[in-house]
Amino acid sequence: NAGVMQNPRHLVRRRGQEARLRCSPMKGHSHVYWYRQLPEEGLKFMVYLQKENIIDESGMPKERFSAEFPKEGPSILRIQQVVRGDSAAYFCASSHTTGGNQPQHFGDGTRLSIL
Amino acid sequence: GQQVMQIPQYQHVQEGEDFTTYCNSSTTLSNIQWYKQRPGGHPVFLIQLVKSGEVKKQKRLTFQFGEAKKNSSLHITATQTTDVGTYFCAVYNTDKLIFGTGTRLQVFP
């Protein structure tokens, strides 16, 4: 499957634990985007990364959230000390290039549930 | 920040009826994209419009970009149950996509 791969599909955490969400972009894509979707709502941009660089993190909460896209391996969205309000679907998307006119290809998402 | 509004929020139609969703921006857009998200699924890119007044068709779907490039519409002719889902318009703000509020379409057989 050459599409965007996200894992896990479902993740359950207790309040205070850490959540790690992984995303492997489509083959040949070097631009990765993370979005959060609350139930019955639209997608909210969180962060845009290229290999080893965070380009735009204007949608990321200032605390507890971090993202990386290392030279080797998938992009990681990390949420520390999770709270109930973090429950949402987190989608990763990738594109071949950037420039404001590229379609984005989405993964199946990770549904995060906080107990 | 940039906002993109969509109406209606929900639309319930009988199978065979037409459906239209509208997307409005307060600023002039360089281009606009449309995505479909099935229930429990992920957004899937449908199309991109670039030119003022542009009209594109995909089978029963017709996409239009306004003359002033501030609004867009998606029209589905003779809906089918497979059209169920949420339709989002999306625009780029520098390097990030800003999604519209979405229109959820429900089709009754």
PDB file of C-alpha atoms in Angstrom, chain B residues 24-94:
ATOM      1  CA  ASN B  24     -17.569  31.373   1.139  1.00  0.00           C
ATOM      2  CA  SER B  25     -14.412  33.285   1.970  1.00  0.00           C
ATOM      3  CA  SER B  26     -14.004  36.893   3.009  1.00  0.00           C
ATOM      4  CA  THR B  27     -10.775  37.140   1.021  1.00  0.00           C
ATOM      5  CA  THR B  28      -9.914  36.461  -2.607  1.00  0.00           C
ATOM      6  CA  LEU B  29      -8.570  32.975  -3.068  1.00  0.00           C
ATOM      7  CA  SER B  30      -5.806  31.786  -5.363  1.00  0.00           C
ATOM      8  CA  ASN B  31      -7.445  28.374  -5.593  1.00  0.00           C
ATOM      9  CA  ILE B  32      -9.850  26.132  -3.738  1.00  0.00           C
ATOM     10  CA  GLN B  33      -9.945  22.397  -3.123  1.00  0.00           C
ATOM     11  CA  TRP B  34     -12.809  20.044  -2.301  1.00  0.00           C
ATOM     12  CA  TYR B  35     -12.596  16.895  -0.170  1.00  0.00           C
ATOM     13  CA  LYS B  36     -15.082  14.186   0.768  1.00  0.00           C
ATOM     14  CA  GLN B  37     -15.027  12.316   4.069  1.00  0.00           C
ATOM     15  CA  ARG B  38     -17.175   9.225   4.439  1.00  0.00           C
ATOM     16  CA  PRO B  39     -18.515   8.443   7.932  1.00  0.00           C
ATOM     17  CA  GLY B  40     -15.644   6.982   9.947  1.00  0.00           C
ATOM     18  CA  GLY B  41     -13.235   7.604   7.076  1.00  0.00           C
ATOM     19  CA  HIS B  42     -10.577  10.077   6.099  1.00  0.00           C
ATOM     20  CA  PRO B  43     -10.762  13.090   3.756  1.00  0.00           C
ATOM     21  CA  VAL B  44     -10.262  12.255   0.103  1.00  0.00           C
ATOM     22  CA  PHE B  45      -9.235  14.892  -2.409  1.00  0.00           C
ATOM     23  CA  LEU B  46     -11.852  15.469  -5.102  1.00  0.00           C
ATOM     24  CA  ILE B  47     -10.742  18.447  -7.158  1.00  0.00           C
ATOM     25  CA  GLN B  48      -8.969  21.791  -7.281  1.00  0.00           C
ATOM     26  CA  LEU B  49     -10.294  24.949  -8.927  1.00  0.00           C
ATOM     27  CA  VAL B  50      -7.943  27.729  -9.939  1.00  0.00           C
ATOM     28  CA  LYS B  51      -9.475  30.055 -12.502  1.00  0.00           C
ATOM     29  CA  SER B  52     -12.162  32.679 -11.982  1.00  0.00           C
ATOM     30  CA  GLY B  53     -15.547  31.301 -13.038  1.00  0.00           C
ATOM     31  CA  GLU B  54     -14.111  27.829 -13.568  1.00  0.00           C
ATOM     32  CA  VAL B  55     -16.534  24.911 -13.804  1.00  0.00           C
ATOM     33  CA  LYS B  56     -15.397  21.300 -13.590  1.00  0.00           C
ATOM     34  CA  LYS B  57     -17.427  18.123 -13.716  1.00  0.00           C
ATOM     35  CA  GLN B  58     -16.834  14.644 -12.363  1.00  0.00           C
ATOM     36  CA  LYS B  59     -19.731  12.406 -13.410  1.00  0.00           C
ATOM     37  CA  ARG B  60     -22.672  13.675 -11.302  1.00  0.00           C
ATOM     38  CA  LEU B  61     -20.555  16.236  -9.423  1.00  0.00           C
ATOM     39  CA  THR B  62     -20.199  19.821 -10.685  1.00  0.00           C
ATOM     40  CA  PHE B  63     -17.717  22.189  -9.058  1.00  0.00           C
ATOM     41  CA  GLN B  64     -17.765  25.926  -9.616  1.00  0.00           C
ATOM     42  CA  PHE B  65     -15.414  28.758  -8.640  1.00  0.00           C
ATOM     43  CA  GLY B  66     -16.958  32.197  -8.366  1.00  0.00           C
ATOM     44  CA  GLU B  67     -16.035  35.049 -10.683  1.00  0.00           C
ATOM     45  CA  ALA B  68     -14.562  37.015  -7.778  1.00  0.00           C
ATOM     46  CA  LYS B  69     -12.749  33.890  -6.497  1.00  0.00           C
ATOM     47  CA  LYS B  70     -14.326  34.289  -3.081  1.00  0.00           C
ATOM     48  CA  ASN B  71     -16.852  31.483  -3.246  1.00  0.00           C
ATOM     49  CA  SER B  72     -17.313  28.029  -4.630  1.00  0.00           C
ATOM     50  CA  SER B  73     -20.021  25.415  -4.894  1.00  0.00           C
ATOM     51  CA  LEU B  74     -20.361  21.674  -5.268  1.00  0.00           C
ATOM     52  CA  HIS B  75     -23.516  20.340  -6.868  1.00  0.00           C
ATOM     53  CA  ILE B  76     -24.479  16.676  -6.992  1.00  0.00           C
ATOM     54  CA  THR B  77     -27.137  15.645  -9.478  1.00  0.00           C
ATOM     55  CA  ALA B  78     -29.457  12.748  -8.630  1.00  0.00           C
ATOM     56  CA  THR B  79     -27.844  11.757  -5.351  1.00  0.00           C
ATOM     57  CA  GLN B  80     -27.140   8.136  -4.520  1.00  0.00           C
ATOM     58  CA  THR B  81     -26.594   6.479  -1.161  1.00  0.00           C
ATOM     59  CA  THR B  82     -22.896   6.270  -1.991  1.00  0.00           C
ATOM     60  CA  ASP B  83     -22.758  10.084  -1.876  1.00  0.00           C
ATOM     61  CA  VAL B  84     -23.262  10.039   1.904  1.00  0.00           C
ATOM     62  CA  GLY B  85     -20.508  11.840   3.763  1.00  0.00           C
ATOM     63  CA  THR B  86     -19.197  15.266   4.676  1.00  0.00           C
ATOM     64  CA  TYR B  87     -17.973  17.560   1.930  1.00  0.00           C
ATOM     65  CA  PHE B  88     -15.291  20.081   2.802  1.00  0.00           C
ATOM     66  CA  CYS B  89     -13.864  22.941   0.834  1.00  0.00           C
ATOM     67  CA  ALA B  90     -10.299  23.862   1.727  1.00  0.00           C
ATOM     68  CA  VAL B  91      -7.980  26.753   0.920  1.00  0.00           C
ATOM     69  CA  TYR B  92      -4.296  27.284   1.413  1.00  0.00           C
ATOM     70  CA  ASN B  93      -3.048  29.919   3.832  1.00  0.00           C
ATOM     71  CA  THR B  94       0.680  30.094   3.042  1.00  0.00           C
TER      72      THR B  94
END
